[in-house]
Amino acid sequence: MIFKNAKSLIFTLGIILSFSKIFAQDRCPIIPLPQEAKRGAGEFKLDQSVLIVYKDKRLTPLASALQQQLLKFSSLPLTIHDKSTSKAHQIILDYDKDSGNEGYKLKIQPDKIILSANSDHGIYNGINSLLQIVISHHVLDRKGKFTGRIRNLICWEIKDWPKYAWRGVMLDEARHFFGTEKVKTLIDWMSFYKLNRLHWHLTDAQGWRIEIKKYPKLALIGGIGNARNPTASAKYYTQDEIREVIAYAAARFITIVPEIDMPGHASAATRAYPELHGGGSGFTFNPGKEHTYTFLSQVLREVDALFPSQMIHLGGDEVSHGSKTWNELPDVKTLMKEKKLDDLKAVEHYFFKRMADSVMSFNNKVLGWDEATEAKLPVDKTILFWWRDGKILEKAVAQGYSLVLCPKRPFYFDFSQDSTHKYGNYEGRSTNTSESVYNFSLDRLPVKVKSANILGIQANVWTERITTEQRLQFMIFPRMLALAETAWTNNEMKDYVSFKNRVKEHNKLFRLNNIYFYDLDETAKNGEPIN
């Protein structure tokens, strides 16, 4: 198209923008997409005269949260009140009886907005949906900055609820440590997209990142180093910092699940306390020493006291990478003879059962990677995280275990997002695109799985090759949005083309908040960070 002058260019751009607005208005802008969303008639004028009304005093904190978020995102200083008035447009928060756990109803009408749910978590989810609608009506300038003006809100009638109870992200801080503020930022975005579990991988071979009062050297010595530099200064979370992050997450309805990896991936701990050494490089704890079980039980006792989730993830993965050295340990030979353990795999399972017993004695559920399937833990007190091949999944399902699905493909976010990227996971430069995350379903699993076994899904962010906040953001966004919609929205409602179009609008929000993301449409726009 050739433009004869500036006026014709502006006129044509105006037409294009008008059509794009009309198109956007016909599409519900929320991620994850609601289960039911019907366009209503008319528009709601949102300005500072609008009153936020809570029908129950228990909703006061959530009314305040909405008030604060509207001020933060839209510069609107609204007033909250416990009584309605016919004189003002209102946003009304109220409880109902039939929304379902975490579900909500949102009705935007010309004169009022009604948000109801049967739980605070449901109200909170509805608030985030309302915020996304408001943000989609922001008027931006040519540089993409918010002008302070908001178009009238399109009316919608929404009824929404989650597909899965467990909608998670695992962050590995053992390989590289990011700190409280970066974790809080991740929590903010997780809650904005209705994710509700942060699996915190705090220990591994490269570093121990949690203070344990009884054994201070775990953090002071075990906290030294990372995946790139084994002599980097010690970095870890104090127990006060752990409490701070837990409280921050709880206010956003996110449960934090700690992982203390054992008996493998233990090098940082055995470096700090050599008496726990399982031979060789110290990759494992020594399963033949009674002191090992006493020591780790004390560690887990402190972890239980810190985390209110009543769940502790014990890892249990890839033990064979270091367990061959157990053959050289007299303590292990004695253990095998006394307990009639036929091989090293039986030793591994003996270890895991004992530590699981400790966790259960603290009234916690035991969580573990899918290798723990063969340890034959109590089905009603165990959650397994499937990440590998179909045979182990088939066993776990047959035994009746509750499962969180986090297969390497497509849910490992250390894998590249694009085949042209060079610095992703070392496994043949494997690629997990946003589309592959979005299109995941139980039908694509290698074996048939009953939905009753599945608690939910989770993306794992391993950080061997993620050293900076910029790269962390680049590897997470926008794949986390695809994960959120896959975890929340029923398959028959999903459409990847629609999702990509909605992500375009959310890209503006990322830019406003200085999030460095991979652009699904302009793939070269934000280059891949090396570190």
Short mmCIF file of C-alpha atoms in Angstrom, two decimals:
data_model
loop_
_atom_site.label_atom_id
_atom_site.label_comp_id
_atom_site.label_asym_id
_atom_site.label_seq_id
_atom_site.Cartn_x
_atom_site.Cartn_y
_atom_site.Cartn_z
CA MET A 1 0.00 0.00 0.00
CA ILE A 2 1.32 3.47 -0.99
CA PHE A 3 0.40 6.48 1.15
CA LYS A 4 0.20 9.83 -0.74
CA ASN A 5 0.61 11.96 2.36
CA ALA A 6 0.74 11.91 6.13
CA LYS A 7 -3.02 12.50 6.49
CA SER A 8 -3.89 9.41 4.45
CA LEU A 9 -1.40 7.38 6.50
CA ILE A 10 -2.96 8.55 9.77
CA PHE A 11 -6.48 7.93 8.43
CA THR A 12 -5.55 4.40 7.32
CA LEU A 13 -3.87 3.61 10.64
CA GLY A 14 -6.99 4.87 12.40
CA ILE A 15 -9.14 2.43 10.43
CA ILE A 16 -6.75 -0.43 11.22
CA LEU A 17 -6.75 0.44 14.91
CA SER A 18 -10.53 0.70 14.96
CA PHE A 19 -10.90 -2.75 13.41
CA SER A 20 -8.33 -4.18 15.83
CA LYS A 21 -10.27 -2.72 18.77
CA ILE A 22 -13.51 -4.18 17.49
CA PHE A 23 -11.79 -7.55 17.07
CA ALA A 24 -10.27 -7.32 20.54
CA GLN A 25 -13.64 -6.44 22.08
CA ASP A 26 -15.23 -9.57 20.64
CA ARG A 27 -12.53 -11.71 22.25
CA CYS A 28 -12.41 -12.23 26.00
CA PRO A 29 -8.96 -10.83 26.91
CA ILE A 30 -8.39 -13.01 29.97
CA ILE A 31 -5.56 -15.56 30.35
CA PRO A 32 -6.31 -18.28 31.25
CA LEU A 33 -9.48 -18.22 29.17
CA PRO A 34 -12.63 -18.58 31.33
CA GLN A 35 -14.72 -21.72 31.06
CA GLU A 36 -17.80 -19.63 30.21
CA ALA A 37 -17.67 -16.06 28.90
CA LYS A 38 -20.62 -14.34 27.26
CA ARG A 39 -20.46 -10.83 25.81
CA GLY A 40 -23.03 -8.54 27.41
CA ALA A 41 -24.79 -5.42 26.17
CA GLY A 42 -23.48 -1.96 26.89
CA GLU A 43 -20.38 -0.63 28.64
CA PHE A 44 -19.28 0.18 32.17
CA LYS A 45 -17.56 3.51 32.79
CA LEU A 46 -14.64 3.00 35.15
CA ASP A 47 -13.39 6.19 36.78
CA GLN A 48 -12.54 7.38 40.29
CA SER A 49 -16.20 7.89 41.16
CA VAL A 50 -16.72 4.11 41.19
CA LEU A 51 -17.18 2.60 44.66
CA ILE A 52 -15.81 -0.81 45.70
CA VAL A 53 -18.42 -2.43 47.95
CA TYR A 54 -17.89 -5.57 50.04
CA LYS A 55 -20.99 -7.37 51.28
CA ASP A 56 -19.23 -9.26 54.07
CA LYS A 57 -16.61 -7.89 56.46
CA ARG A 58 -14.44 -10.94 55.77
CA LEU A 59 -13.98 -9.52 52.25
CA THR A 60 -12.37 -6.30 53.51
CA PRO A 61 -8.77 -7.44 52.72
CA LEU A 62 -9.76 -8.48 49.18
CA ALA A 63 -11.60 -5.21 48.58
CA SER A 64 -8.45 -3.44 49.72
CA ALA A 65 -6.33 -5.62 47.42
CA LEU A 66 -8.53 -4.69 44.44
CA GLN A 67 -8.31 -1.04 45.43
CA GLN A 68 -4.52 -1.20 45.57
CA GLN A 69 -4.17 -3.09 42.30
CA LEU A 70 -6.41 -0.65 40.40
CA LEU A 71 -4.28 2.19 41.72
CA LYS A 72 -1.09 0.36 40.75
CA PHE A 73 -2.13 -0.75 37.25
CA SER A 74 -4.56 2.01 36.28
CA SER A 75 -3.82 5.01 38.52
CA LEU A 76 -7.41 4.91 39.80
CA PRO A 77 -7.87 5.90 43.48
CA LEU A 78 -11.19 4.19 44.24
CA THR A 79 -12.93 4.17 47.62
CA ILE A 80 -14.02 0.98 49.41
CA HIS A 81 -17.16 0.72 51.53
CA ASP A 82 -19.30 -1.91 53.25
CA LYS A 83 -22.59 -0.39 52.09
CA SER A 84 -24.09 0.03 48.64
CA THR A 85 -25.45 3.29 47.33
CA SER A 86 -27.69 3.79 44.34
CA LYS A 87 -25.91 7.01 43.44
CA ALA A 88 -22.58 5.54 42.39
CA HIS A 89 -21.42 2.92 39.94
CA GLN A 90 -20.09 0.03 42.00
CA ILE A 91 -17.84 -2.98 41.99
CA ILE A 92 -19.54 -5.39 44.38
CA LEU A 93 -17.70 -8.26 46.09
CA ASP A 94 -19.83 -10.96 47.65
CA TYR A 95 -19.84 -14.61 48.65
CA ASP A 96 -22.05 -17.18 46.94
CA LYS A 97 -22.64 -20.87 47.56
CA ASP A 98 -22.15 -22.55 44.20
CA SER A 99 -18.99 -21.25 42.48
CA GLY A 100 -16.85 -24.25 43.37
CA ASN A 101 -13.38 -24.23 44.90
CA GLU A 102 -11.29 -21.41 43.36
CA GLY A 103 -14.12 -20.64 40.91
CA TYR A 104 -15.88 -17.28 40.61
CA LYS A 105 -18.61 -15.38 38.78
CA LEU A 106 -17.96 -11.99 37.23
CA LYS A 107 -20.75 -9.92 35.73
CA ILE A 108 -19.94 -6.54 34.19
CA GLN A 109 -23.09 -4.50 33.61
CA PRO A 110 -23.51 -0.85 32.55
CA ASP A 111 -24.26 0.26 36.11
CA LYS A 112 -22.27 -2.18 38.24
CA ILE A 113 -19.78 -5.04 38.36
CA ILE A 114 -20.63 -8.04 40.53
CA LEU A 115 -17.86 -10.46 41.56
CA SER A 116 -18.84 -13.45 43.67
CA ALA A 117 -17.34 -16.76 44.81
CA ASN A 118 -17.68 -19.25 47.65
CA SER A 119 -14.09 -18.69 48.85
CA ASP A 120 -11.55 -15.93 49.21
CA HIS A 121 -9.36 -17.69 46.66
CA GLY A 122 -12.21 -17.60 44.17
CA ILE A 123 -12.74 -13.87 44.77
CA TYR A 124 -9.00 -13.32 44.29
CA ASN A 125 -9.06 -15.21 40.98
CA GLY A 126 -12.00 -13.07 39.88
CA ILE A 127 -10.13 -9.90 40.84
CA ASN A 128 -7.25 -10.91 38.56
CA SER A 129 -9.69 -11.55 35.72
CA LEU A 130 -11.26 -8.11 36.25
CA LEU A 131 -7.81 -6.49 36.34
CA GLN A 132 -6.91 -8.12 33.03
CA ILE A 133 -10.12 -6.76 31.48
CA VAL A 134 -9.36 -3.28 32.83
CA ILE A 135 -5.79 -3.39 31.56
CA SER A 136 -6.99 -4.47 28.11
CA HIS A 137 -8.97 -1.20 27.99
CA HIS A 138 -6.00 1.04 28.77
CA VAL A 139 -5.26 3.73 26.21
CA LEU A 140 -1.54 3.64 25.34
CA ASP A 141 0.57 6.25 23.59
CA ARG A 142 2.78 5.57 20.56
CA LYS A 143 5.57 4.30 22.82
CA GLY A 144 3.26 1.83 24.53
CA LYS A 145 3.01 3.82 27.76
CA PHE A 146 -0.23 4.13 29.70
CA THR A 147 -1.79 7.55 29.07
CA GLY A 148 -3.95 7.51 32.19
CA ARG A 149 -7.15 7.05 30.17
CA ILE A 150 -9.32 3.92 30.23
CA ARG A 151 -11.93 3.11 27.60
CA ASN A 152 -15.33 2.06 28.91
CA LEU A 153 -15.28 -1.62 29.84
CA ILE A 154 -17.05 -4.05 27.56
CA CYS A 155 -19.76 -5.91 29.48
CA TRP A 156 -19.12 -9.60 30.12
CA GLU A 157 -20.84 -12.38 32.02
CA ILE A 158 -18.26 -14.92 33.17
CA LYS A 159 -18.52 -18.16 35.11
CA ASP A 160 -15.16 -19.73 35.71
CA TRP A 161 -13.43 -22.56 37.55
CA PRO A 162 -10.11 -24.47 37.23
CA LYS A 163 -9.57 -27.70 35.37
CA TYR A 164 -6.79 -28.85 37.72
CA ALA A 165 -6.25 -28.26 41.43
CA TRP A 166 -2.44 -28.25 41.05
CA ARG A 167 -1.18 -25.56 38.68
CA GLY A 168 2.50 -25.21 39.38
CA VAL A 169 5.92 -23.88 38.57
CA MET A 170 9.11 -25.37 39.97
CA LEU A 171 12.02 -22.95 40.43
CA ASP A 172 15.49 -24.44 40.84
CA GLU A 173 17.61 -22.13 43.00
CA ALA A 174 20.21 -24.74 43.90
CA ARG A 175 21.97 -24.32 40.52
CA HIS A 176 21.64 -20.52 40.54
CA PHE A 177 20.30 -18.34 43.35
CA PHE A 178 17.96 -15.43 42.56
CA GLY A 179 16.85 -14.02 45.92
CA THR A 180 13.65 -12.85 47.58
CA GLU A 181 12.70 -9.97 45.29
CA LYS A 182 12.99 -12.03 42.10
CA VAL A 183 11.01 -14.88 43.65
CA LYS A 184 8.34 -12.42 44.76
CA THR A 185 8.11 -11.10 41.20
CA LEU A 186 7.60 -14.64 39.92
CA ILE A 187 4.90 -15.17 42.57
CA ASP A 188 3.13 -11.98 41.45
CA TRP A 189 2.92 -13.15 37.84
CA MET A 190 1.98 -16.70 38.81
CA SER A 191 -0.97 -15.47 40.85
CA PHE A 192 -2.00 -13.03 38.10
CA TYR A 193 -2.43 -16.03 35.79
CA LYS A 194 -4.09 -18.19 38.48
CA LEU A 195 -1.19 -20.59 39.09
CA ASN A 196 -1.24 -21.79 42.68
CA ARG A 197 1.81 -23.93 43.51
CA LEU A 198 5.46 -22.86 43.71
CA HIS A 199 7.68 -25.94 44.02
CA TRP A 200 10.91 -24.53 45.48
CA HIS A 201 13.96 -26.67 44.63
CA LEU A 202 16.29 -25.49 47.41
CA THR A 203 19.02 -28.14 47.53
CA ASP A 204 21.09 -30.00 44.97
CA ALA A 205 24.67 -30.95 44.18
CA GLN A 206 25.59 -27.35 43.28
CA GLY A 207 24.23 -25.57 46.32
CA TRP A 208 22.23 -25.69 49.56
CA ARG A 209 19.98 -22.61 49.75
CA ILE A 210 18.09 -22.83 53.04
CA GLU A 211 19.33 -22.03 56.55
CA ILE A 212 19.06 -24.92 58.99
CA LYS A 213 19.64 -23.74 62.57
CA LYS A 214 20.84 -27.09 63.90
CA TYR A 215 23.34 -27.53 61.06
CA PRO A 216 24.54 -24.04 60.03
CA LYS A 217 27.31 -25.31 57.75
CA LEU A 218 24.70 -26.60 55.31
CA ALA A 219 24.09 -23.01 54.19
CA LEU A 220 27.44 -21.43 55.09
CA ILE A 221 29.52 -24.07 53.29
CA GLY A 222 26.93 -25.91 51.22
CA GLY A 223 25.71 -22.55 49.92
CA ILE A 224 29.06 -21.87 48.28
CA GLY A 225 29.12 -22.17 44.49
CA ASN A 226 26.65 -22.56 41.66
CA ALA A 227 26.38 -24.44 38.36
CA ARG A 228 28.87 -22.11 36.65
CA ASN A 229 31.26 -21.28 39.46
CA PRO A 230 31.93 -23.78 42.28
CA THR A 231 33.71 -21.13 44.37
CA ALA A 232 31.10 -18.36 44.17
CA SER A 233 30.31 -16.85 47.56
CA ALA A 234 27.67 -18.59 49.65
CA LYS A 235 24.09 -17.64 48.88
CA TYR A 236 21.06 -18.95 50.70
CA TYR A 237 17.78 -17.95 52.31
CA THR A 238 17.70 -17.26 56.01
CA GLN A 239 14.71 -18.66 57.84
CA ASP A 240 13.30 -15.15 58.21
CA GLU A 241 13.53 -14.69 54.44
CA ILE A 242 11.81 -18.04 53.91
CA ARG A 243 8.96 -16.92 56.17
CA GLU A 244 8.76 -13.61 54.32
CA VAL A 245 8.39 -15.32 50.93
CA ILE A 246 5.87 -17.85 52.29
CA ALA A 247 3.71 -15.05 53.71
CA TYR A 248 3.97 -13.09 50.45
CA ALA A 249 2.85 -16.14 48.47
CA ALA A 250 0.03 -16.97 50.89
CA ALA A 251 -1.42 -13.48 50.47
CA ARG A 252 -1.61 -14.32 46.75
CA PHE A 253 -3.10 -17.79 47.36
CA ILE A 254 0.03 -19.64 46.29
CA THR A 255 1.23 -22.63 48.30
CA ILE A 256 4.99 -23.09 48.45
CA VAL A 257 6.26 -26.66 48.49
CA PRO A 258 9.91 -27.11 49.54
CA GLU A 259 12.19 -29.73 48.02
CA ILE A 260 15.13 -31.17 49.96
CA ASP A 261 16.67 -33.58 47.46
CA MET A 262 17.89 -36.99 48.67
CA PRO A 263 19.58 -39.45 48.64
CA GLY A 264 21.20 -38.19 45.43
CA HIS A 265 22.07 -34.63 44.39
CA ALA A 266 23.62 -34.27 47.84
CA SER A 267 27.13 -32.96 47.08
CA ALA A 268 26.58 -29.53 48.66
CA ALA A 269 25.41 -31.12 51.93
CA THR A 270 28.17 -33.76 52.04
CA ARG A 271 30.75 -31.04 51.37
CA ALA A 272 29.50 -29.23 54.46
CA TYR A 273 29.24 -32.40 56.58
CA PRO A 274 31.66 -35.03 55.20
CA GLU A 275 30.47 -37.67 57.66
CA LEU A 276 27.32 -37.95 55.49
CA HIS A 277 29.40 -38.75 52.40
CA GLY A 278 28.12 -41.65 50.31
CA GLY A 279 31.42 -42.31 48.54
CA GLY A 280 32.89 -41.11 45.27
CA SER A 281 32.18 -37.41 44.65
CA GLY A 282 29.70 -37.30 47.50
CA PHE A 283 26.74 -37.17 45.12
CA THR A 284 24.72 -39.28 47.58
CA PHE A 285 24.19 -39.45 51.29
CA ASN A 286 25.49 -42.57 53.01
CA PRO A 287 22.47 -44.87 53.51
CA GLY A 288 24.45 -47.25 55.75
CA LYS A 289 24.97 -44.83 58.65
CA GLU A 290 22.26 -44.36 61.24
CA HIS A 291 23.58 -40.81 61.75
CA THR A 292 22.48 -39.96 58.18
CA TYR A 293 18.83 -40.62 59.03
CA THR A 294 19.03 -38.75 62.33
CA PHE A 295 20.70 -35.78 60.65
CA LEU A 296 18.23 -35.55 57.76
CA SER A 297 15.22 -36.05 60.02
CA GLN A 298 16.33 -33.04 62.03
CA VAL A 299 16.69 -31.04 58.81
CA LEU A 300 13.20 -32.04 57.70
CA ARG A 301 11.79 -31.19 61.13
CA GLU A 302 12.97 -27.59 60.68
CA VAL A 303 11.67 -27.51 57.10
CA ASP A 304 8.27 -28.69 58.33
CA ALA A 305 8.23 -25.97 60.99
CA LEU A 306 8.97 -23.31 58.35
CA PHE A 307 6.55 -24.36 55.58
CA PRO A 308 2.81 -24.60 56.37
CA SER A 309 2.02 -26.52 53.16
CA GLN A 310 2.12 -29.90 54.99
CA MET A 311 4.03 -31.26 52.00
CA ILE A 312 7.76 -31.89 51.60
CA HIS A 313 9.32 -33.00 48.34
CA LEU A 314 12.19 -35.44 48.93
CA GLY A 315 13.47 -35.61 45.35
CA GLY A 316 14.54 -39.23 45.00
CA ASP A 317 15.67 -38.83 41.39
CA GLU A 318 18.76 -39.99 39.50
CA VAL A 319 20.27 -41.77 42.51
CA SER A 320 22.03 -44.23 40.16
CA HIS A 321 24.35 -41.40 39.09
CA GLY A 322 26.22 -41.87 42.37
CA SER A 323 24.95 -44.96 44.16
CA LYS A 324 27.53 -47.36 42.64
CA THR A 325 30.03 -46.09 45.19
CA TRP A 326 27.86 -47.60 47.94
CA ASN A 327 29.44 -50.95 47.05
CA GLU A 328 32.69 -49.63 48.55
CA LEU A 329 31.15 -48.63 51.90
CA PRO A 330 31.34 -51.13 54.81
CA ASP A 331 28.31 -49.44 56.41
CA VAL A 332 26.18 -50.20 53.35
CA LYS A 333 27.35 -53.80 53.19
CA THR A 334 26.37 -54.23 56.83
CA LEU A 335 22.98 -52.61 56.17
CA MET A 336 22.29 -54.92 53.23
CA LYS A 337 23.11 -57.97 55.31
CA GLU A 338 21.07 -56.91 58.33
CA LYS A 339 18.01 -55.78 56.34
CA LYS A 340 18.31 -58.50 53.68
CA LEU A 341 18.53 -56.00 50.84
CA ASP A 342 19.46 -57.74 47.61
CA ASP A 343 20.94 -54.86 45.61
CA LEU A 344 21.65 -51.13 45.58
CA LYS A 345 18.18 -50.35 44.26
CA ALA A 346 16.75 -52.01 47.36
CA VAL A 347 19.10 -49.87 49.49
CA GLU A 348 17.83 -46.75 47.71
CA HIS A 349 14.23 -47.72 48.42
CA TYR A 350 15.04 -48.50 52.07
CA PHE A 351 16.55 -45.03 52.45
CA PHE A 352 13.59 -43.31 50.80
CA LYS A 353 11.04 -45.19 52.88
CA ARG A 354 12.78 -44.23 56.11
CA MET A 355 12.92 -40.54 55.17
CA ALA A 356 9.31 -40.69 53.98
CA ASP A 357 8.37 -42.10 57.38
CA SER A 358 9.99 -39.06 59.00
CA VAL A 359 8.02 -36.69 56.77
CA MET A 360 4.77 -38.52 57.49
CA SER A 361 5.50 -38.46 61.22
CA PHE A 362 5.38 -34.64 60.95
CA ASN A 363 1.89 -34.99 59.42
CA ASN A 364 3.19 -34.06 55.96
CA LYS A 365 2.50 -35.68 52.63
CA VAL A 366 5.57 -37.10 50.91
CA LEU A 367 6.32 -35.80 47.43
CA GLY A 368 8.87 -37.29 45.08
CA TRP A 369 9.97 -37.55 41.48
CA ASP A 370 8.59 -40.55 39.63
CA GLU A 371 11.54 -42.75 40.64
CA ALA A 372 9.82 -42.98 44.04
CA THR A 373 7.06 -45.07 42.43
CA GLU A 374 9.10 -48.23 43.10
CA ALA A 375 9.64 -47.40 46.78
CA LYS A 376 6.03 -48.50 47.48
CA LEU A 377 5.07 -45.61 49.73
CA PRO A 378 1.51 -45.28 51.13
CA VAL A 379 -0.74 -44.21 48.26
CA ASP A 380 -2.89 -41.90 50.37
CA LYS A 381 0.12 -40.00 51.75
CA THR A 382 2.22 -39.66 48.59
CA ILE A 383 2.22 -37.44 45.51
CA LEU A 384 4.45 -38.39 42.58
CA PHE A 385 5.81 -36.04 39.91
CA TRP A 386 6.02 -37.77 36.55
CA TRP A 387 8.77 -36.48 34.26
CA ARG A 388 10.12 -39.49 32.27
CA ASP A 389 8.94 -42.51 30.25
CA GLY A 390 5.59 -44.24 29.94
CA LYS A 391 6.45 -47.42 31.85
CA ILE A 392 6.95 -45.64 35.16
CA LEU A 393 3.77 -43.62 34.55
CA GLU A 394 1.85 -46.83 33.91
CA LYS A 395 3.12 -48.28 37.21
CA ALA A 396 2.22 -45.15 39.17
CA VAL A 397 -1.31 -45.11 37.73
CA ALA A 398 -1.80 -48.83 38.33
CA GLN A 399 -0.79 -48.39 41.97
CA GLY A 400 -3.28 -45.53 42.38
CA TYR A 401 -0.88 -42.71 43.17
CA SER A 402 -1.89 -39.07 42.88
CA LEU A 403 0.19 -37.47 40.14
CA VAL A 404 1.49 -34.10 39.06
CA LEU A 405 2.49 -34.22 35.41
CA CYS A 406 5.69 -32.38 34.47
CA PRO A 407 7.15 -34.33 31.51
CA LYS A 408 10.40 -33.03 30.03
CA ARG A 409 8.53 -32.42 26.82
CA PRO A 410 6.87 -29.97 26.91
CA PHE A 411 7.17 -28.78 30.55
CA TYR A 412 10.91 -28.28 31.05
CA PHE A 413 11.36 -24.55 30.67
CA ASP A 414 15.15 -24.79 30.50
CA PHE A 415 14.62 -26.24 27.01
CA SER A 416 14.70 -23.65 24.22
CA GLN A 417 11.50 -21.98 23.04
CA ASP A 418 12.66 -21.76 19.44
CA SER A 419 14.78 -24.08 17.29
CA THR A 420 17.05 -21.13 16.40
CA HIS A 421 18.01 -20.55 20.04
CA LYS A 422 21.45 -21.78 21.04
CA TYR A 423 21.71 -21.76 24.81
CA GLY A 424 18.94 -24.02 26.08
CA ASN A 425 19.14 -27.40 27.74
CA TYR A 426 22.12 -29.53 26.73
CA GLU A 427 19.93 -32.49 25.66
CA GLY A 428 20.41 -32.09 21.93
CA ARG A 429 19.23 -28.48 22.14
CA SER A 430 15.70 -29.72 22.68
CA THR A 431 12.87 -27.28 22.04
CA ASN A 432 9.66 -26.82 24.01
CA THR A 433 7.56 -24.21 22.23
CA SER A 434 4.66 -22.29 23.74
CA GLU A 435 2.42 -24.14 21.31
CA SER A 436 3.59 -27.53 22.60
CA VAL A 437 2.94 -26.40 26.18
CA TYR A 438 -0.48 -25.10 25.18
CA ASN A 439 -1.50 -28.23 23.30
CA PHE A 440 -0.56 -30.68 26.05
CA SER A 441 -3.41 -32.97 27.10
CA LEU A 442 -3.88 -36.35 28.73
CA ASP A 443 -4.60 -37.80 25.29
CA ARG A 444 -0.96 -37.14 24.35
CA LEU A 445 0.47 -39.22 27.19
CA PRO A 446 2.22 -42.51 26.31
CA VAL A 447 -0.31 -44.50 28.37
CA LYS A 448 -3.96 -44.09 29.24
CA VAL A 449 -4.39 -42.19 32.48
CA LYS A 450 -7.51 -41.77 34.58
CA SER A 451 -8.17 -38.12 35.24
CA ALA A 452 -8.90 -39.03 38.87
CA ASN A 453 -5.18 -39.78 39.32
CA ILE A 454 -4.09 -36.38 38.05
CA LEU A 455 -3.84 -33.52 40.53
CA GLY A 456 -2.51 -31.20 37.86
CA ILE A 457 0.46 -30.07 35.83
CA GLN A 458 3.67 -28.18 36.47
CA ALA A 459 6.50 -26.57 34.53
CA ASN A 460 10.05 -27.10 35.81
CA VAL A 461 12.58 -24.29 35.49
CA TRP A 462 15.99 -25.92 35.91
CA THR A 463 18.71 -23.29 36.05
CA GLU A 464 22.02 -24.89 35.02
CA ARG A 465 21.99 -22.50 32.06
CA ILE A 466 19.94 -19.68 33.57
CA THR A 467 22.14 -17.32 35.54
CA THR A 468 20.47 -13.91 35.25
CA GLU A 469 17.01 -12.47 35.88
CA GLN A 470 16.78 -11.47 32.22
CA ARG A 471 17.29 -15.02 31.00
CA LEU A 472 14.98 -16.38 33.69
CA GLN A 473 12.22 -14.09 32.42
CA PHE A 474 12.95 -14.94 28.79
CA MET A 475 12.63 -18.67 29.46
CA ILE A 476 9.40 -18.27 31.46
CA PHE A 477 7.45 -15.71 29.41
CA PRO A 478 5.16 -16.36 27.59
CA ARG A 479 5.34 -20.13 28.15
CA MET A 480 4.00 -19.66 31.67
CA LEU A 481 0.83 -18.18 30.18
CA ALA A 482 0.42 -21.25 27.96
CA LEU A 483 0.91 -23.43 31.04
CA ALA A 484 -1.70 -21.43 32.96
CA GLU A 485 -4.34 -21.85 30.27
CA THR A 486 -3.55 -25.55 29.85
CA ALA A 487 -3.89 -26.06 33.61
CA TRP A 488 -7.07 -24.01 34.00
CA THR A 489 -9.18 -24.11 30.83
CA ASN A 490 -11.07 -27.15 29.51
CA ASN A 491 -9.69 -28.47 26.22
CA GLU A 492 -12.84 -27.75 24.21
CA MET A 493 -12.51 -24.05 25.03
CA LYS A 494 -8.89 -23.76 23.95
CA ASP A 495 -7.55 -22.43 20.65
CA TYR A 496 -3.89 -21.59 20.11
CA VAL A 497 -4.53 -18.85 17.54
CA SER A 498 -6.86 -17.10 19.99
CA PHE A 499 -4.28 -17.56 22.73
CA LYS A 500 -1.53 -15.94 20.63
CA ASN A 501 -3.76 -12.97 19.92
CA ARG A 502 -4.46 -12.50 23.62
CA VAL A 503 -0.75 -12.82 24.42
CA LYS A 504 -0.09 -9.84 22.10
CA GLU A 505 -2.11 -7.66 24.45
CA HIS A 506 -0.29 -9.05 27.48
CA ASN A 507 3.06 -8.29 25.84
CA LYS A 508 2.22 -4.61 26.40
CA LEU A 509 1.89 -5.34 30.09
CA PHE A 510 5.26 -7.10 30.11
CA ARG A 511 6.92 -4.10 28.51
CA LEU A 512 5.31 -1.72 31.01
CA ASN A 513 6.74 -3.88 33.82
CA ASN A 514 10.19 -4.35 32.26
CA ILE A 515 9.74 -8.10 31.73
CA TYR A 516 12.13 -9.47 29.10
CA PHE A 517 10.08 -11.98 27.12
CA TYR A 518 10.15 -14.07 23.97
CA ASP A 519 7.84 -12.51 21.38
CA LEU A 520 5.77 -15.21 19.65
CA ASP A 521 5.11 -13.01 16.60
CA GLU A 522 8.27 -10.94 16.25
CA THR A 523 10.67 -13.70 17.24
CA ALA A 524 13.81 -11.65 16.61
CA LYS A 525 12.57 -8.62 18.55
CA ASN A 526 13.96 -9.68 21.93
CA GLY A 527 17.16 -11.62 21.34
CA GLU A 528 18.01 -14.73 23.33
CA PRO A 529 20.13 -13.84 26.39
CA ILE A 530 23.30 -15.93 26.63
CA ASN A 531 23.28 -16.24 30.43
#
